[in-house]
CSV table of N, CA, C and O in Angstrom, one decimal:
chain,number,residue,atom,x,y,z
D,1,UNK,N,28.4,34.4,-22.5
D,1,UNK,CA,27.9,34.1,-23.8
D,1,UNK,C,29.0,33.4,-24.5
D,1,UNK,O,30.2,34.2,-24.8
D,2,UNK,N,28.9,32.4,-25.4
D,2,UNK,CA,30.0,31.9,-26.3
D,2,UNK,C,30.0,32.7,-27.5
D,2,UNK,O,29.1,33.3,-28.3
D,3,UNK,N,31.2,32.5,-28.2
D,3,UNK,CA,31.6,33.3,-29.4
D,3,UNK,C,30.5,32.6,-30.6
D,3,UNK,O,30.0,33.5,-31.3
D,4,UNK,N,29.8,31.5,-30.5
D,4,UNK,CA,29.0,31.0,-31.5
D,4,UNK,C,27.7,31.5,-31.2
D,4,UNK,O,27.2,32.0,-32.3
D,5,UNK,N,27.0,31.9,-30.0
D,5,UNK,CA,25.9,32.7,-30.0
D,5,UNK,C,26.1,34.3,-30.3
D,5,UNK,O,25.4,34.7,-30.9
D,6,UNK,N,27.1,34.5,-29.9
D,6,UNK,CA,27.6,36.1,-30.4
D,6,UNK,C,27.4,35.9,-31.7
D,6,UNK,O,26.9,37.3,-32.5
D,7,UNK,N,28.2,35.4,-32.6
D,7,UNK,CA,28.3,35.4,-33.8
D,7,UNK,C,26.5,35.3,-34.6
D,7,UNK,O,26.2,35.9,-35.7
D,8,UNK,N,26.1,34.3,-33.9
D,8,UNK,CA,24.4,34.0,-34.6
D,8,UNK,C,23.8,35.6,-34.5
D,8,UNK,O,22.9,36.0,-35.2
D,9,UNK,N,23.8,36.1,-33.4
D,9,UNK,CA,23.1,37.5,-32.9
D,9,UNK,C,23.6,38.5,-33.8
D,9,UNK,O,22.8,39.2,-34.4
D,10,UNK,N,24.9,38.6,-34.1
D,10,UNK,CA,25.4,39.5,-35.1
D,10,UNK,C,25.1,39.3,-36.5
D,10,UNK,O,24.4,40.4,-36.9
D,11,UNK,N,24.7,38.0,-36.8
D,11,UNK,CA,24.7,37.5,-38.3
D,11,UNK,C,23.1,37.8,-38.6
D,11,UNK,O,22.6,37.9,-39.6
D,12,UNK,N,22.1,37.8,-37.1
D,12,UNK,CA,20.9,38.0,-37.7
D,12,UNK,C,20.4,39.4,-37.8
D,12,UNK,O,19.3,39.7,-38.4
D,13,UNK,N,21.3,40.2,-37.6
D,13,UNK,CA,20.8,41.7,-38.0
D,13,UNK,C,20.0,42.3,-36.8
D,13,UNK,O,19.7,43.6,-36.9
D,14,UNK,N,19.6,41.6,-35.8
D,14,UNK,CA,19.0,42.4,-34.7
D,14,UNK,C,19.5,43.1,-33.9
D,14,UNK,O,20.9,43.0,-33.3
D,15,UNK,N,19.2,44.3,-33.3
D,15,UNK,CA,19.9,45.2,-32.4
D,15,UNK,C,19.6,44.8,-31.1
D,15,UNK,O,18.6,44.0,-30.7
D,16,UNK,N,20.3,45.3,-30.1
D,16,UNK,CA,20.2,45.2,-28.7
D,16,UNK,C,18.8,45.4,-28.2
D,16,UNK,O,18.1,44.6,-27.7
D,17,UNK,N,18.2,46.3,-28.6
D,17,UNK,CA,17.1,46.9,-28.1
D,17,UNK,C,16.0,45.8,-28.6
D,17,UNK,O,15.0,45.7,-27.9
D,18,UNK,N,16.0,45.2,-30.0
D,18,UNK,CA,14.9,44.3,-30.5
D,18,UNK,C,15.2,42.9,-29.5
D,18,UNK,O,14.1,42.4,-28.9
D,19,UNK,N,16.1,42.7,-29.0
D,19,UNK,CA,16.7,41.3,-28.4
D,19,UNK,C,16.2,41.4,-27.0
D,19,UNK,O,15.4,40.7,-26.5
D,20,UNK,N,16.4,42.7,-26.3
D,20,UNK,CA,15.8,42.9,-25.2
D,20,UNK,C,14.4,42.7,-25.2
D,20,UNK,O,13.5,42.2,-24.2
D,21,UNK,N,13.8,43.4,-25.9
D,21,UNK,CA,12.2,43.4,-26.0
D,21,UNK,C,11.8,42.0,-26.2
D,21,UNK,O,10.6,41.6,-25.4
D,22,UNK,N,12.3,41.5,-27.0
D,22,UNK,CA,11.8,39.7,-27.1
D,22,UNK,C,11.9,39.0,-25.8
D,22,UNK,O,11.0,38.5,-25.7
D,23,UNK,N,12.9,39.1,-25.1
D,23,UNK,CA,13.4,38.4,-24.0
D,23,UNK,C,12.4,38.8,-22.9
D,23,UNK,O,12.5,38.4,-21.7
D,24,UNK,N,12.1,40.1,-22.7
D,24,UNK,CA,11.1,40.8,-21.5
D,24,UNK,C,9.8,40.3,-21.8
D,24,UNK,O,8.9,40.7,-20.8
D,25,UNK,N,9.4,39.8,-23.0
D,25,UNK,CA,8.1,39.3,-22.7
D,25,UNK,C,7.6,38.2,-21.7
D,25,UNK,O,8.7,37.4,-21.2
D,26,UNK,N,6.6,38.4,-21.2
D,26,UNK,CA,6.4,37.3,-19.9
D,26,UNK,C,5.2,36.4,-20.5
D,26,UNK,O,4.5,36.4,-21.1
D,27,UNK,N,5.2,35.2,-19.7
D,27,UNK,CA,4.4,34.0,-20.3
D,27,UNK,C,3.3,34.2,-19.5
D,27,UNK,O,3.0,34.5,-18.6
D,28,UNK,N,2.0,33.9,-20.4
D,28,UNK,CA,0.6,34.0,-19.7
D,28,UNK,C,0.5,32.8,-18.4
D,28,UNK,O,-0.3,33.0,-17.5
D,29,UNK,N,1.2,31.8,-18.7
D,29,UNK,CA,0.9,30.6,-17.8
D,29,UNK,C,1.6,30.8,-16.4
D,29,UNK,O,1.0,30.7,-15.4
D,30,UNK,N,3.1,31.3,-16.6
D,30,UNK,CA,3.8,31.2,-15.4
D,30,UNK,C,4.3,32.5,-14.8
D,30,UNK,O,4.7,32.8,-14.0
D,31,UNK,N,4.1,33.8,-15.8
D,31,UNK,CA,4.6,35.0,-15.4
D,31,UNK,C,6.0,35.2,-15.6
D,31,UNK,O,6.5,36.6,-15.2
D,32,UNK,N,7.0,34.1,-16.1
D,32,UNK,CA,8.0,34.5,-16.0
D,32,UNK,C,8.7,35.0,-17.4
D,32,UNK,O,7.8,34.9,-18.4
D,33,UNK,N,9.8,35.6,-17.5
D,33,UNK,CA,10.3,36.2,-18.9
D,33,UNK,C,10.7,34.9,-19.9
D,33,UNK,O,11.0,33.9,-19.3
D,34,UNK,N,10.5,35.2,-21.0
D,34,UNK,CA,10.9,34.2,-22.1
D,34,UNK,C,12.4,33.5,-21.9
D,34,UNK,O,12.5,32.4,-22.0
D,35,UNK,N,13.2,34.5,-21.3
D,35,UNK,CA,14.5,33.8,-21.0
D,35,UNK,C,14.7,32.7,-20.0
D,35,UNK,O,15.6,32.2,-20.2
D,36,UNK,N,13.5,32.6,-19.4
D,36,UNK,CA,13.4,31.5,-18.0
D,36,UNK,C,13.2,30.5,-18.8
D,36,UNK,O,13.2,29.4,-18.0
D,37,UNK,N,12.8,30.4,-20.0
D,37,UNK,CA,12.2,28.7,-20.6
D,37,UNK,C,13.5,28.5,-21.5
D,37,UNK,O,14.2,29.0,-22.2
D,38,UNK,N,13.6,27.0,-21.5
D,38,UNK,CA,14.6,26.2,-22.2
D,38,UNK,C,14.3,26.0,-23.6
D,38,UNK,O,13.1,26.6,-23.8
D,39,UNK,N,15.0,25.5,-24.1
D,39,UNK,CA,14.8,25.3,-25.8
D,39,UNK,C,13.5,24.3,-25.9
D,39,UNK,O,12.9,24.2,-27.2
D,40,UNK,N,13.1,23.6,-25.1
D,40,UNK,CA,11.7,22.9,-25.1
D,40,UNK,C,10.5,23.4,-24.7
D,40,UNK,O,9.3,23.0,-24.6
D,41,UNK,N,10.7,24.8,-24.4
D,41,UNK,CA,9.4,25.9,-23.8
D,41,UNK,C,9.2,25.5,-22.4
D,41,UNK,O,8.2,26.0,-21.8
D,42,UNK,N,9.8,24.8,-21.5
D,42,UNK,CA,9.6,24.4,-20.1
D,42,UNK,C,10.1,25.4,-19.4
D,42,UNK,O,11.4,25.7,-19.6
D,43,UNK,N,9.6,25.9,-18.3
D,43,UNK,CA,10.1,26.9,-17.7
D,43,UNK,C,11.2,26.4,-16.6
D,43,UNK,O,10.7,25.7,-15.7
D,44,UNK,N,12.2,27.0,-16.2
D,44,UNK,CA,13.3,26.8,-15.6
D,44,UNK,C,13.4,27.3,-14.1
D,44,UNK,O,14.1,27.4,-13.5
D,45,UNK,N,12.3,28.4,-14.1
D,45,UNK,CA,12.3,29.4,-12.9
D,45,UNK,C,13.0,30.6,-13.2
D,45,UNK,O,13.9,30.9,-13.9
D,46,UNK,N,13.0,31.3,-11.9
D,46,UNK,CA,13.8,32.4,-11.8
D,46,UNK,C,14.9,32.4,-10.3
D,46,UNK,O,14.3,31.8,-9.5
D,47,UNK,N,16.0,33.0,-10.6
D,47,UNK,CA,16.9,33.1,-9.4
D,47,UNK,C,17.1,31.7,-9.0
D,47,UNK,O,17.2,31.3,-7.6
D,48,UNK,N,17.6,31.0,-9.9
D,48,UNK,CA,17.7,29.5,-9.4
D,48,UNK,C,16.7,28.7,-8.4
D,48,UNK,O,16.9,27.9,-7.9
D,49,UNK,N,15.5,29.1,-8.5
D,49,UNK,CA,14.2,28.5,-8.0
D,49,UNK,C,13.4,28.0,-9.2
D,49,UNK,O,13.1,28.6,-10.0
D,50,UNK,N,13.2,26.7,-8.9
D,50,UNK,CA,12.2,26.1,-9.9
D,50,UNK,C,10.8,26.6,-10.2
D,50,UNK,O,10.4,27.2,-9.2
D,51,UNK,N,10.3,26.5,-11.3
D,51,UNK,CA,8.8,27.1,-11.7
D,51,UNK,C,7.8,26.0,-11.2
D,51,UNK,O,8.1,24.9,-11.5
D,52,UNK,N,6.9,26.4,-10.4
D,52,UNK,CA,6.3,25.4,-9.9
D,52,UNK,C,4.5,25.4,-10.6
D,52,UNK,O,3.6,24.8,-10.4
D,53,UNK,N,4.6,26.3,-11.7
D,53,UNK,CA,3.4,26.5,-12.4
D,53,UNK,C,2.8,25.0,-13.4
D,53,UNK,O,1.7,25.3,-13.8
D,54,UNK,N,4.0,24.6,-13.6
D,54,UNK,CA,3.7,23.1,-14.6
D,54,UNK,C,3.7,23.7,-16.0
D,54,UNK,O,3.1,23.0,-16.8
D,55,UNK,N,4.4,25.1,-16.3
D,55,UNK,CA,4.4,25.5,-17.5
D,55,UNK,C,5.1,24.6,-18.6
D,55,UNK,O,6.3,24.2,-18.0
D,56,UNK,N,4.6,24.4,-19.7
D,56,UNK,CA,5.4,23.5,-20.6
D,56,UNK,C,5.3,24.2,-22.0
D,56,UNK,O,5.8,23.8,-22.9
D,57,UNK,N,5.3,25.6,-22.0
D,57,UNK,CA,5.5,26.2,-23.2
D,57,UNK,C,5.4,27.6,-23.0
D,57,UNK,O,4.9,28.1,-22.0
D,58,UNK,N,6.1,28.5,-23.7
D,58,UNK,CA,5.8,30.0,-23.6
D,58,UNK,C,4.6,30.5,-24.5
D,58,UNK,O,4.8,30.4,-25.4
D,59,UNK,N,4.0,31.1,-23.6
D,59,UNK,CA,2.7,32.0,-24.3
D,59,UNK,C,2.9,33.2,-23.9
D,59,UNK,O,2.6,33.6,-22.7
D,60,UNK,N,2.9,34.2,-24.7
D,60,UNK,CA,2.9,35.6,-24.8
D,60,UNK,C,1.8,35.9,-23.8
D,60,UNK,O,0.7,35.7,-24.4
D,61,UNK,N,2.1,36.8,-23.0
D,61,UNK,CA,0.7,37.6,-22.2
D,61,UNK,C,0.1,38.5,-23.0
D,61,UNK,O,0.7,39.1,-24.2
């Protein structure tokens, strides 16, 4: 994680527990965690394997 990202997290006032809870949510479409989706909402897959679900957005379970 670069310094800029760490700074944004620190300035947000969010705790580690809240961040972990946020990123552990799963997508209804592909079943992967939120962190597997890029900034456009497209799933990048897990463990360096592409997602074949066609997921184009994060939809909370």
